[in-house]
Each structure stands twice: as structure tokens, then as C-alpha cells.
Amino acid sequence: MLLFRGRLVFRQYIKNKKSKYGIKFYELTTHEGYILNLEIYHGRDRNQPKPGKTSKTEELVLRLLGPYLNKGHHVYMDNFYNSVSLSSKLLTYKTHSTGTLRVDRRGNPEVVINKKLRKGEHIWRKRQNISVYVSKWKDKRNVCSITTGYKPKTITVRNKYGVEKQKPCEIDGYNRHMSGIDKSDQMLSYYSCPRKTIRWYKKVLFHLLDISLWNSYFLYTRGVKKIKFIEFREAVVRSLIEIEDIVNGRAFVKLQASIKTPKTVTKQQHFLEDIPVPENYTKAHVFLKCRECTRNKKRKETRYRCETCPDKPALCPAPCFKFWHQ
């Protein structure tokens, strides 16, 4: 969610997010946080899918995974996306899926969903002829999951404090590989470019710039050298405005102040002349509106003009001639 509280047709409200109001992004990342693909939610589609066809959520997942299908990848998703039908379709594209599951999804086995478990108990069922496993495990509360990449079983795992615990293998894999999106959100929040504005597209543009910088930093630290994210951003800024790395902010200001201004060009001298009288003109002099008086919203005519200026403006001898050339 990109925070935005202005008026927008596709603005979303999600109460359990840090930014409750804003623009919703769907993102595909690696388990290390590199953002592979994204899509912006642009409002509800009035054309509802016909019965028996792919749902909107499944279409979204297939669009995001488009370049990576049929390559044997394993995708981890939360309960917003997962369903039995989606896992079955991903298997046809040689792609495994694992994640948590909402109990009210269509196609869930009632034996698993309605079963009452004690703490630590684990139950699962397999869809006929397809390796789609739906499981339920009771920890502090019931956790439903779906997987095509694991055969459900209980394994012993250790947490960061070294404490051992019995946990289903699909839950353990989900916990280890779902941190990518949290990692990317964390890194983008440190030095965020978007600022308060009523133009939603400006916030989106700068958010995409943040994503590009994070992806560039991710690749740079994997292939070149390890540096801090803030140092990488400063290096990018310095390269764009062409400042040497040895120059800090204070030294740069002093350097700019010490640069001598170029010598002023000698002012061109201006002279008055009579406005020439055209042929067959009955009067001795021609009068035109003074350009300076007109600029000051005054109505005054003069018989003189500047001889040197290219457009030869009509000007009063004093003080308009002086003010016009200041």
C-alpha cells in the first residue's frame, strides 16, 4: 500500500495495513526481496468472470507470473490469492505453489476445514489425481495451508533462539520464503522519495523510482561490492549531477560560491530619434503610444522612439526612456 488520502477512484482502505488508505500494489518478489514484477490496482472491473472460467485473482497471479511459467519455479503466496483451482492451474504450467489458505475458498475439503484439532495436531487431504494438498495445523490457532511442492508431514525445526519445535514442512517453507515482500517494503521505507501531494501519479512515479533504486542496489551488492543503501543512493545522485565523490555538501557550496562570475557585457548605448513621417502624411510629426506608459496602464503618445533597440519602441524622452532600458 502506497499512502494516499486524496480523492481517487481506485483508492483502497485496508484496516490492518500501516498505510490504511492508499494505492494498492500487487508485487512478485524473490525470497531475498528483489522485485520481479508488479501491477497497480486500478479499480473494480465491472465485467465479472463467467461461471467455470478463471477468477480475477487467478488472472492476476497468472499475469504476474507470466514470464516465469513453465520453468519449474515455486511460488509462495498468502491467503488472499491461494485456492485449490489456482494451485491446479499452476501445476499445468510446471509451477509449484505453497501458502496459507482461507477456510471459505471454493473447493476446500470439508473434512479438513471442519475438523477440530488439539494443539500440535496436523491433518491433510490430497485432491484426487492431482498433487494438491490442503492441510490444517493447530498452533496457537488453526492454520490452513495449501501446497503442491511438499508432501505434508511434521518436521523438527529450530527458531533463531535455538528452541526446537514440531511444525509442518509446508508451514516451515512458507515462513522461510515469504519474507521477500517484507524485505523489499522495509528497504523502500528507509529513504522514501514520495512526498505529500494531491497528484497521485507523482507519488506512483517516485515510488517506482524507489523500486528501481532498490533493485539496482540489490544487484550491485551481489555483483560488485557491499555498501550501505544510503551510500549507494548518494553515489547515484552524485553521478547524475556530476559531483566528485571527494566533495561533500559543505565543500560543494563553497566551491560554487568561489566560482567567479563572468565579466558583464558592456551595456549598449541607446539614442532617441524622431519617428519617421511616411509619404503623403499631412502632419509634420507622427505620434505613437509610449511603450512604457502602456505597460504602466497609462495612455500617452510620443513622437520619439529608440534608435538602437531592434523593435524601435516608441518612448517618452523622460522618464520612460530611462525606465525602459534599466
Tab-separated table of N, CA and C in Angstrom, residues 69-229:
chain	number	residue	atom	x	y	z
A	69	LEU	N	6.508	-18.736	-15.944
A	69	LEU	CA	5.780	-20.000	-16.009
A	69	LEU	C	6.526	-21.014	-16.884
A	70	ASN	N	6.210	-22.291	-16.664
A	70	ASN	CA	6.816	-23.401	-17.424
A	70	ASN	C	8.332	-23.476	-17.247
A	71	LYS	N	8.830	-23.019	-16.087
A	71	LYS	CA	10.268	-23.065	-15.821
A	71	LYS	C	10.585	-23.784	-14.510
A	72	GLY	N	9.582	-24.415	-13.903
A	72	GLY	CA	9.827	-25.185	-12.692
A	72	GLY	C	10.007	-24.369	-11.433
A	73	HIS	N	9.477	-23.161	-11.383
A	73	HIS	CA	9.611	-22.322	-10.191
A	73	HIS	C	8.614	-22.746	-9.108
A	74	HIS	N	8.842	-22.223	-7.913
A	74	HIS	CA	7.965	-22.483	-6.766
A	74	HIS	C	7.558	-21.124	-6.199
A	75	VAL	N	6.275	-20.817	-6.218
A	75	VAL	CA	5.782	-19.518	-5.775
A	75	VAL	C	5.078	-19.680	-4.432
A	76	TYR	N	5.331	-18.714	-3.527
A	76	TYR	CA	4.720	-18.690	-2.192
A	76	TYR	C	3.792	-17.484	-2.111
A	77	MET	N	2.550	-17.726	-1.710
A	77	MET	CA	1.533	-16.676	-1.660
A	77	MET	C	0.769	-16.746	-0.348
A	78	ASP	N	0.179	-15.616	0.045
A	78	ASP	CA	-0.640	-15.622	1.255
A	78	ASP	C	-2.079	-15.983	0.901
A	79	ASN	N	-2.945	-15.952	1.888
A	79	ASN	CA	-4.304	-16.475	1.703
A	79	ASN	C	-5.192	-15.593	0.825
A	80	PHE	N	-4.729	-14.401	0.447
A	80	PHE	CA	-5.510	-13.561	-0.456
A	80	PHE	C	-5.611	-14.199	-1.843
A	81	TYR	N	-4.576	-14.918	-2.268
A	81	TYR	CA	-4.504	-15.456	-3.622
A	81	TYR	C	-4.844	-16.939	-3.689
A	82	ASN	N	-4.435	-17.718	-2.691
A	82	ASN	CA	-4.440	-19.173	-2.818
A	82	ASN	C	-5.846	-19.769	-2.903
A	83	SER	N	-5.941	-20.806	-3.720
A	83	SER	CA	-7.159	-21.613	-3.823
A	83	SER	C	-6.774	-22.928	-4.483
A	84	VAL	N	-7.663	-23.912	-4.371
A	84	VAL	CA	-7.395	-25.217	-4.971
A	84	VAL	C	-7.330	-25.102	-6.492
A	85	SER	N	-8.224	-24.315	-7.084
A	85	SER	CA	-8.237	-24.185	-8.548
A	85	SER	C	-6.977	-23.490	-9.054
A	86	LEU	N	-6.484	-22.474	-8.323
A	86	LEU	CA	-5.270	-21.779	-8.748
A	86	LEU	C	-4.061	-22.707	-8.682
A	87	SER	N	-3.943	-23.479	-7.606
A	87	SER	CA	-2.820	-24.416	-7.494
A	87	SER	C	-2.865	-25.463	-8.604
A	88	SER	N	-4.055	-25.903	-8.954
A	88	SER	CA	-4.182	-26.880	-10.039
A	88	SER	C	-3.750	-26.281	-11.368
A	89	LYS	N	-4.128	-25.032	-11.636
A	89	LYS	CA	-3.741	-24.392	-12.891
A	89	LYS	C	-2.241	-24.129	-12.957
A	90	LEU	N	-1.646	-23.749	-11.830
A	90	LEU	CA	-0.203	-23.514	-11.826
A	90	LEU	C	0.566	-24.803	-12.087
A	91	LEU	N	0.025	-25.921	-11.633
A	91	LEU	CA	0.686	-27.197	-11.915
A	91	LEU	C	0.724	-27.497	-13.407
A	92	THR	N	-0.300	-27.075	-14.127
A	92	THR	CA	-0.293	-27.280	-15.578
A	92	THR	C	0.781	-26.443	-16.264
A	93	TYR	N	1.239	-25.368	-15.586
A	93	TYR	CA	2.319	-24.537	-16.104
A	93	TYR	C	3.672	-24.898	-15.477
A	94	LYS	N	3.757	-26.086	-14.899
A	94	LYS	CA	5.007	-26.580	-14.289
A	94	LYS	C	5.511	-25.626	-13.205
A	95	THR	N	4.594	-25.113	-12.399
A	95	THR	CA	4.921	-24.181	-11.322
A	95	THR	C	4.269	-24.661	-10.038
A	96	HIS	N	5.069	-24.863	-8.999
A	96	HIS	CA	4.542	-25.260	-7.699
A	96	HIS	C	4.104	-24.022	-6.920
A	97	SER	N	3.203	-24.238	-5.962
A	97	SER	CA	2.722	-23.138	-5.125
A	97	SER	C	2.525	-23.630	-3.702
A	98	THR	N	2.759	-22.728	-2.763
A	98	THR	CA	2.580	-23.011	-1.337
A	98	THR	C	2.140	-21.732	-0.647
A	99	GLY	N	1.262	-21.885	0.346
A	99	GLY	CA	0.857	-20.714	1.108
A	99	GLY	C	-0.287	-21.019	2.042
A	100	THR	N	-0.688	-19.995	2.763
A	100	THR	CA	-1.832	-20.120	3.660
A	100	THR	C	-3.123	-20.078	2.848
A	101	LEU	N	-4.203	-20.527	3.450
A	101	LEU	CA	-5.470	-20.706	2.724
A	101	LEU	C	-6.632	-20.229	3.576
A	102	ARG	N	-7.545	-19.518	2.967
A	102	ARG	CA	-8.770	-19.109	3.658
A	102	ARG	C	-9.754	-20.270	3.688
A	103	VAL	N	-10.432	-20.416	4.816
A	103	VAL	CA	-11.307	-21.581	5.012
A	103	VAL	C	-12.550	-21.533	4.141
A	104	ASP	N	-12.905	-20.344	3.621
A	104	ASP	CA	-14.136	-20.233	2.837
A	104	ASP	C	-13.890	-20.299	1.336
A	105	ARG	N	-12.698	-20.732	0.920
A	105	ARG	CA	-12.428	-20.852	-0.507
A	105	ARG	C	-13.205	-22.023	-1.117
A	106	ARG	N	-13.641	-21.829	-2.342
A	106	ARG	CA	-14.363	-22.876	-3.047
A	106	ARG	C	-13.404	-24.031	-3.368
A	107	GLY	N	-13.840	-25.247	-3.150
A	107	GLY	CA	-13.032	-26.418	-3.439
A	107	GLY	C	-12.268	-26.967	-2.258
A	108	ASN	N	-12.320	-26.287	-1.105
A	108	ASN	CA	-11.638	-26.809	0.084
A	108	ASN	C	-12.320	-28.091	0.575
A	109	PRO	N	-11.537	-29.098	0.974
A	109	PRO	CA	-12.141	-30.330	1.517
A	109	PRO	C	-12.779	-30.074	2.877
A	110	GLU	N	-14.038	-30.409	3.008
A	110	GLU	CA	-14.747	-30.147	4.260
A	110	GLU	C	-14.196	-30.974	5.415
A	111	VAL	N	-13.620	-32.130	5.118
A	111	VAL	CA	-13.055	-32.973	6.176
A	111	VAL	C	-11.945	-32.237	6.909
A	112	VAL	N	-11.141	-31.500	6.167
A	112	VAL	CA	-10.020	-30.768	6.776
A	112	VAL	C	-10.518	-29.491	7.431
A	113	ILE	N	-11.376	-28.754	6.753
A	113	ILE	CA	-11.802	-27.443	7.252
A	113	ILE	C	-12.623	-27.568	8.533
A	114	ASN	N	-13.507	-28.566	8.613
A	114	ASN	CA	-14.412	-28.697	9.756
A	114	ASN	C	-13.837	-29.529	10.903
A	115	LYS	N	-12.663	-30.103	10.716
A	115	LYS	CA	-12.065	-30.937	11.756
A	115	LYS	C	-11.569	-30.084	12.922
A	116	LYS	N	-11.927	-30.475	14.154
A	116	LYS	CA	-11.459	-29.792	15.350
A	116	LYS	C	-10.181	-30.470	15.847
A	117	LEU	N	-9.139	-29.694	16.009
A	117	LEU	CA	-7.828	-30.230	16.365
A	117	LEU	C	-7.385	-29.735	17.720
A	118	ARG	N	-6.536	-30.525	18.370
A	118	ARG	CA	-5.849	-30.077	19.570
A	118	ARG	C	-4.518	-29.445	19.172
A	119	LYS	N	-3.921	-28.764	20.102
A	119	LYS	CA	-2.668	-28.080	19.804
A	119	LYS	C	-1.601	-29.083	19.399
A	120	GLY	N	-0.959	-28.800	18.241
A	120	GLY	CA	0.093	-29.657	17.729
A	120	GLY	C	-0.388	-30.687	16.729
A	121	GLU	N	-1.708	-30.917	16.603
A	121	GLU	CA	-2.216	-31.904	15.666
A	121	GLU	C	-2.180	-31.368	14.232
A	122	HIS	N	-2.044	-32.290	13.288
A	122	HIS	CA	-1.883	-31.933	11.886
A	122	HIS	C	-2.694	-32.900	11.040
A	123	ILE	N	-3.507	-32.380	10.125
A	123	ILE	CA	-4.340	-33.207	9.254
A	123	ILE	C	-4.244	-32.651	7.841
A	124	TRP	N	-4.290	-33.522	6.835
A	124	TRP	CA	-4.223	-33.088	5.444
A	124	TRP	C	-4.984	-34.045	4.537
A	125	ARG	N	-5.368	-33.533	3.371
A	125	ARG	CA	-6.009	-34.331	2.350
A	125	ARG	C	-5.440	-33.930	0.986
A	126	LYS	N	-5.474	-34.899	0.048
A	126	LYS	CA	-4.970	-34.683	-1.303
A	126	LYS	C	-6.126	-34.721	-2.288
A	127	ARG	N	-6.077	-33.796	-3.269
A	127	ARG	CA	-7.103	-33.802	-4.298
A	127	ARG	C	-6.857	-34.985	-5.237
A	128	GLN	N	-7.921	-35.611	-5.641
A	128	GLN	CA	-7.797	-36.821	-6.452
A	128	GLN	C	-7.088	-36.541	-7.771
A	129	ASN	N	-6.118	-37.410	-8.105
A	129	ASN	CA	-5.374	-37.400	-9.365
A	129	ASN	C	-4.490	-36.165	-9.553
A	130	ILE	N	-4.467	-35.250	-8.590
A	130	ILE	CA	-3.631	-34.051	-8.685
A	130	ILE	C	-2.920	-33.869	-7.350
A	131	SER	N	-1.638	-33.516	-7.413
A	131	SER	CA	-0.835	-33.370	-6.188
A	131	SER	C	-1.077	-32.018	-5.526
A	132	VAL	N	-2.323	-31.733	-5.157
A	132	VAL	CA	-2.691	-30.526	-4.413
A	132	VAL	C	-3.090	-30.962	-3.014
A	133	TYR	N	-2.310	-30.527	-2.025
A	133	TYR	CA	-2.530	-30.929	-0.640
A	133	TYR	C	-3.089	-29.733	0.139
A	134	VAL	N	-4.186	-29.972	0.844
A	134	VAL	CA	-4.768	-28.978	1.759
A	134	VAL	C	-4.599	-29.520	3.173
A	135	SER	N	-3.974	-28.744	4.041
A	135	SER	CA	-3.674	-29.214	5.396
A	135	SER	C	-4.151	-28.200	6.423
A	136	LYS	N	-4.259	-28.694	7.661
A	136	LYS	CA	-4.673	-27.855	8.784
A	136	LYS	C	-3.848	-28.249	9.997
A	137	TRP	N	-3.294	-27.239	10.649
A	137	TRP	CA	-2.411	-27.466	11.796
A	137	TRP	C	-2.830	-26.532	12.909
A	138	LYS	N	-2.864	-27.057	14.131
A	138	LYS	CA	-3.272	-26.254	15.281
A	138	LYS	C	-2.030	-25.847	16.062
A	139	ASP	N	-1.736	-24.559	16.050
A	139	ASP	CA	-0.669	-23.998	16.893
A	139	ASP	C	-1.368	-23.221	18.000
A	140	LYS	N	-1.186	-21.919	18.076
A	140	LYS	CA	-1.995	-21.135	18.992
A	140	LYS	C	-3.426	-21.033	18.463
A	141	ARG	N	-3.551	-21.074	17.133
A	141	ARG	CA	-4.856	-21.133	16.475
A	141	ARG	C	-4.718	-21.984	15.228
A	142	ASN	N	-5.818	-22.237	14.574
A	142	ASN	CA	-5.808	-23.081	13.382
A	142	ASN	C	-5.127	-22.360	12.220
A	143	VAL	N	-4.266	-23.098	11.508
A	143	VAL	CA	-3.578	-22.576	10.329
A	143	VAL	C	-3.867	-23.513	9.172
A	144	CYS	N	-4.604	-23.010	8.160
A	144	CYS	CA	-4.878	-23.798	6.960
A	144	CYS	C	-3.871	-23.421	5.883
A	145	SER	N	-3.396	-24.406	5.154
A	145	SER	CA	-2.404	-24.166	4.112
A	145	SER	C	-2.685	-25.059	2.920
A	146	ILE	N	-2.080	-24.692	1.810
A	146	ILE	CA	-2.203	-25.461	0.576
A	146	ILE	C	-0.836	-25.524	-0.075
A	147	THR	N	-0.483	-26.643	-0.688
A	147	THR	CA	0.829	-26.807	-1.297
A	147	THR	C	0.779	-27.848	-2.398
A	148	THR	N	1.639	-27.654	-3.371
A	148	THR	CA	1.879	-28.668	-4.396
A	148	THR	C	3.351	-29.047	-4.451
A	149	GLY	N	4.177	-28.368	-3.656
A	149	GLY	CA	5.610	-28.612	-3.676
A	149	GLY	C	6.109	-29.466	-2.531
A	150	TYR	N	5.278	-29.736	-1.531
A	150	TYR	CA	5.647	-30.557	-0.379
A	150	TYR	C	4.594	-31.644	-0.184
A	151	LYS	N	5.027	-32.742	0.363
A	151	LYS	CA	4.074	-33.722	0.868
A	151	LYS	C	3.942	-33.467	2.360
A	152	PRO	N	2.755	-33.092	2.841
A	152	PRO	CA	2.616	-32.658	4.234
A	152	PRO	C	3.100	-33.698	5.237
A	153	LYS	N	3.950	-33.216	6.128
A	153	LYS	CA	4.424	-34.032	7.243
A	153	LYS	C	4.990	-33.101	8.301
A	154	THR	N	5.087	-33.608	9.515
A	154	THR	CA	5.594	-32.798	10.619
A	154	THR	C	7.098	-33.007	10.748
A	155	ILE	N	7.843	-31.899	10.856
A	155	ILE	CA	9.290	-31.955	10.990
A	155	ILE	C	9.706	-31.141	12.210
A	156	THR	N	10.951	-31.343	12.633
A	156	THR	CA	11.502	-30.593	13.763
A	156	THR	C	12.315	-29.419	13.230
A	157	VAL	N	11.966	-28.225	13.691
A	157	VAL	CA	12.661	-27.012	13.249
A	157	VAL	C	13.151	-26.250	14.478
A	158	ARG	N	14.126	-25.364	14.245
A	158	ARG	CA	14.656	-24.521	15.312
A	158	ARG	C	14.414	-23.065	14.972
A	159	ASN	N	14.063	-22.295	15.975
A	159	ASN	CA	13.912	-20.875	15.757
A	159	ASN	C	15.260	-20.176	15.952
A	160	LYS	N	15.284	-18.840	15.886
A	160	LYS	CA	16.551	-18.108	15.976
A	160	LYS	C	17.188	-18.198	17.363
A	161	TYR	N	16.426	-18.640	18.353
A	161	TYR	CA	16.975	-18.815	19.704
A	161	TYR	C	17.437	-20.245	19.945
A	162	GLY	N	17.316	-21.115	18.957
A	162	GLY	CA	17.742	-22.494	19.090
A	162	GLY	C	16.728	-23.413	19.717
A	163	VAL	N	15.514	-22.952	19.914
A	163	VAL	CA	14.458	-23.768	20.523
A	163	VAL	C	13.827	-24.656	19.447
A	164	GLU	N	13.749	-25.949	19.685
A	164	GLU	CA	13.173	-26.880	18.725
A	164	GLU	C	11.657	-26.937	18.862
A	165	LYS	N	11.008	-27.170	17.721
A	165	LYS	CA	9.554	-27.200	17.710
A	165	LYS	C	9.088	-28.074	16.544
A	166	GLN	N	7.976	-28.777	16.735
A	166	GLN	CA	7.370	-29.582	15.684
A	166	GLN	C	6.479	-28.686	14.821
A	167	LYS	N	6.685	-28.765	13.506
A	167	LYS	CA	5.946	-27.884	12.611
A	167	LYS	C	5.802	-28.593	11.258
A	168	PRO	N	4.671	-28.414	10.553
A	168	PRO	CA	4.525	-28.994	9.210
A	168	PRO	C	5.565	-28.420	8.243
A	169	CYS	N	6.044	-29.255	7.328
A	169	CYS	CA	7.102	-28.818	6.409
A	169	CYS	C	6.622	-27.706	5.482
A	170	GLU	N	5.339	-27.712	5.099
A	170	GLU	CA	4.849	-26.656	4.209
A	170	GLU	C	4.784	-25.304	4.928
A	171	ILE	N	4.494	-25.303	6.226
A	171	ILE	CA	4.480	-24.064	7.004
A	171	ILE	C	5.900	-23.543	7.183
A	172	ASP	N	6.837	-24.450	7.419
A	172	ASP	CA	8.235	-24.043	7.558
A	172	ASP	C	8.764	-23.439	6.260
A	173	GLY	N	8.462	-24.060	5.117
A	173	GLY	CA	8.893	-23.500	3.841
A	173	GLY	C	8.255	-22.150	3.556
A	174	TYR	N	6.985	-22.012	3.909
A	174	TYR	CA	6.290	-20.732	3.718
A	174	TYR	C	6.938	-19.633	4.552
A	175	ASN	N	7.270	-19.937	5.812
A	175	ASN	CA	7.888	-18.929	6.679
A	175	ASN	C	9.273	-18.510	6.186
A	176	ARG	N	10.006	-19.433	5.567
A	176	ARG	CA	11.366	-19.119	5.114
A	176	ARG	C	11.393	-18.354	3.798
A	177	HIS	N	10.366	-18.477	2.990
A	177	HIS	CA	10.417	-17.877	1.655
A	177	HIS	C	9.450	-16.714	1.459
A	178	MET	N	8.594	-16.431	2.434
A	178	MET	CA	7.646	-15.334	2.277
A	178	MET	C	8.170	-14.012	2.802
A	179	SER	N	9.418	-13.952	3.224
A	179	SER	CA	9.964	-12.714	3.780
A	179	SER	C	10.441	-11.755	2.704
A	180	GLY	N	10.404	-12.146	1.423
A	180	GLY	CA	10.903	-11.284	0.360
A	180	GLY	C	10.123	-9.995	0.222
A	181	ILE	N	8.798	-10.072	0.266
A	181	ILE	CA	7.989	-8.877	0.116
A	181	ILE	C	8.156	-7.957	1.320
A	182	ASP	N	8.309	-8.534	2.510
A	182	ASP	CA	8.545	-7.714	3.706
A	182	ASP	C	9.912	-7.045	3.640
A	183	LYS	N	10.907	-7.753	3.100
A	183	LYS	CA	12.250	-7.188	2.951
A	183	LYS	C	12.241	-5.995	2.015
A	184	SER	N	11.568	-6.120	0.878
A	184	SER	CA	11.513	-5.009	-0.077
A	184	SER	C	10.766	-3.810	0.516
A	185	ASP	N	9.648	-4.058	1.200
A	185	ASP	CA	8.911	-2.959	1.831
A	185	ASP	C	9.758	-2.262	2.888
A	186	GLN	N	10.527	-3.025	3.620
A	186	GLN	CA	11.384	-2.459	4.651
A	186	GLN	C	12.446	-1.553	4.038
A	187	MET	N	13.098	-2.011	2.975
A	187	MET	CA	14.162	-1.223	2.353
A	187	MET	C	13.601	0.027	1.672
A	188	LEU	N	12.406	-0.069	1.104
A	188	LEU	CA	11.815	1.099	0.455
A	188	LEU	C	11.374	2.155	1.455
A	189	SER	N	11.095	1.748	2.682
A	189	SER	CA	10.602	2.698	3.686
A	189	SER	C	11.722	3.538	4.302
A	190	TYR	N	12.980	3.115	4.180
A	190	TYR	CA	14.076	3.833	4.839
A	190	TYR	C	14.293	5.221	4.239
A	191	TYR	N	14.404	5.321	2.936
A	191	TYR	CA	14.697	6.595	2.265
A	191	TYR	C	13.675	6.788	1.146
A	192	SER	N	12.462	7.105	1.527
A	192	SER	CA	11.356	7.159	0.576
A	192	SER	C	11.335	8.504	-0.147
A	193	CYS	N	11.178	8.455	-1.484
A	193	CYS	CA	11.114	9.675	-2.290
A	193	CYS	C	9.754	10.373	-2.261
A	194	PRO	N	8.620	9.633	-2.271
A	194	PRO	CA	7.321	10.327	-2.343
A	194	PRO	C	7.104	11.305	-1.191
A	195	ARG	N	6.511	12.430	-1.526
A	195	ARG	CA	6.161	13.457	-0.552
A	195	ARG	C	4.665	13.775	-0.653
A	196	LYS	N	4.176	14.555	0.272
A	196	LYS	CA	2.762	14.877	0.304
A	196	LYS	C	2.379	15.682	-0.931
A	197	THR	N	1.400	15.194	-1.659
A	197	THR	CA	0.936	15.858	-2.867
A	197	THR	C	-0.484	15.407	-3.173
A	198	ILE	N	-1.218	16.249	-3.906
A	198	ILE	CA	-2.566	15.879	-4.321
A	198	ILE	C	-2.541	15.176	-5.671
A	199	ARG	N	-1.375	15.094	-6.297
A	199	ARG	CA	-1.245	14.416	-7.584
A	199	ARG	C	-0.816	12.973	-7.333
A	200	TRP	N	-1.768	12.041	-7.496
A	200	TRP	CA	-1.469	10.651	-7.171
A	200	TRP	C	-0.400	10.072	-8.081
A	201	TYR	N	-0.350	10.519	-9.325
A	201	TYR	CA	0.614	9.944	-10.255
A	201	TYR	C	2.049	10.338	-9.901
A	202	LYS	N	2.214	11.466	-9.197
A	202	LYS	CA	3.559	11.829	-8.751
A	202	LYS	C	4.050	10.854	-7.691
A	203	LYS	N	3.164	10.487	-6.772
A	203	LYS	CA	3.555	9.525	-5.743
A	203	LYS	C	3.894	8.176	-6.354
A	204	VAL	N	3.113	7.757	-7.342
A	204	VAL	CA	3.381	6.480	-8.009
A	204	VAL	C	4.721	6.542	-8.743
A	205	LEU	N	4.975	7.659	-9.430
A	205	LEU	CA	6.223	7.798	-10.177
A	205	LEU	C	7.434	7.702	-9.255
A	206	PHE	N	7.405	8.413	-8.133
A	206	PHE	CA	8.543	8.384	-7.219
A	206	PHE	C	8.647	7.043	-6.498
A	207	HIS	N	7.513	6.382	-6.278
A	207	HIS	CA	7.567	5.040	-5.690
A	207	HIS	C	8.238	4.060	-6.652
A	208	LEU	N	7.931	4.175	-7.935
A	208	LEU	CA	8.594	3.334	-8.932
A	208	LEU	C	10.089	3.654	-9.007
A	209	LEU	N	10.437	4.923	-8.797
A	209	LEU	CA	11.857	5.283	-8.745
A	209	LEU	C	12.542	4.622	-7.557
A	210	ASP	N	11.862	4.581	-6.403
A	210	ASP	CA	12.408	3.885	-5.231
A	210	ASP	C	12.616	2.396	-5.525
A	211	ILE	N	11.660	1.790	-6.203
A	211	ILE	CA	11.779	0.373	-6.548
A	211	ILE	C	12.974	0.138	-7.466
A	212	SER	N	13.162	1.028	-8.446
A	212	SER	CA	14.301	0.890	-9.356
A	212	SER	C	15.619	1.008	-8.617
A	213	LEU	N	15.692	1.947	-7.672
A	213	LEU	CA	16.923	2.116	-6.890
A	213	LEU	C	17.191	0.895	-6.015
A	214	TRP	N	16.139	0.350	-5.407
A	214	TRP	CA	16.332	-0.831	-4.560
A	214	TRP	C	16.788	-2.028	-5.385
A	215	ASN	N	16.176	-2.247	-6.542
A	215	ASN	CA	16.604	-3.350	-7.397
A	215	ASN	C	18.043	-3.166	-7.873
A	216	SER	N	18.408	-1.925	-8.207
A	216	SER	CA	19.776	-1.655	-8.637
A	216	SER	C	20.763	-1.914	-7.508
A	217	TYR	N	20.403	-1.490	-6.310
A	217	TYR	CA	21.273	-1.725	-5.153
A	217	TYR	C	21.414	-3.223	-4.874
A	218	PHE	N	20.317	-3.960	-5.001
A	218	PHE	CA	20.355	-5.410	-4.773
A	218	PHE	C	21.350	-6.078	-5.726
A	219	LEU	N	21.280	-5.731	-7.006
A	219	LEU	CA	22.188	-6.329	-7.985
A	219	LEU	C	23.625	-5.856	-7.777
A	220	TYR	N	23.773	-4.592	-7.404
A	220	TYR	CA	25.120	-4.037	-7.203
A	220	TYR	C	25.850	-4.736	-6.057
A	221	THR	N	25.154	-4.963	-4.962
A	221	THR	CA	25.799	-5.614	-3.811
A	221	THR	C	26.066	-7.090	-4.068
A	222	ARG	N	25.315	-7.713	-4.985
A	222	ARG	CA	25.577	-9.115	-5.308
A	222	ARG	C	26.726	-9.266	-6.294
A	223	GLY	N	26.924	-8.271	-7.163
A	223	GLY	CA	27.910	-8.425	-8.219
A	223	GLY	C	29.158	-7.599	-8.094
A	224	VAL	N	29.117	-6.479	-7.355
A	224	VAL	CA	30.269	-5.579	-7.297
A	224	VAL	C	30.873	-5.566	-5.907
A	225	LYS	N	30.237	-4.869	-4.970
A	225	LYS	CA	30.767	-4.826	-3.610
A	225	LYS	C	29.657	-4.500	-2.643
A	226	LYS	N	29.934	-4.716	-1.369
A	226	LYS	CA	28.961	-4.476	-0.310
A	226	LYS	C	29.091	-3.033	0.182
A	227	ILE	N	28.037	-2.265	0.053
A	227	ILE	CA	27.990	-0.917	0.608
A	227	ILE	C	26.615	-0.710	1.233
A	228	LYS	N	26.478	0.372	1.971
A	228	LYS	CA	25.193	0.693	2.572
A	228	LYS	C	24.251	1.267	1.521
A	229	PHE	N	22.961	1.104	1.792
A	229	PHE	CA	21.954	1.584	0.842
A	229	PHE	C	22.023	3.101	0.681
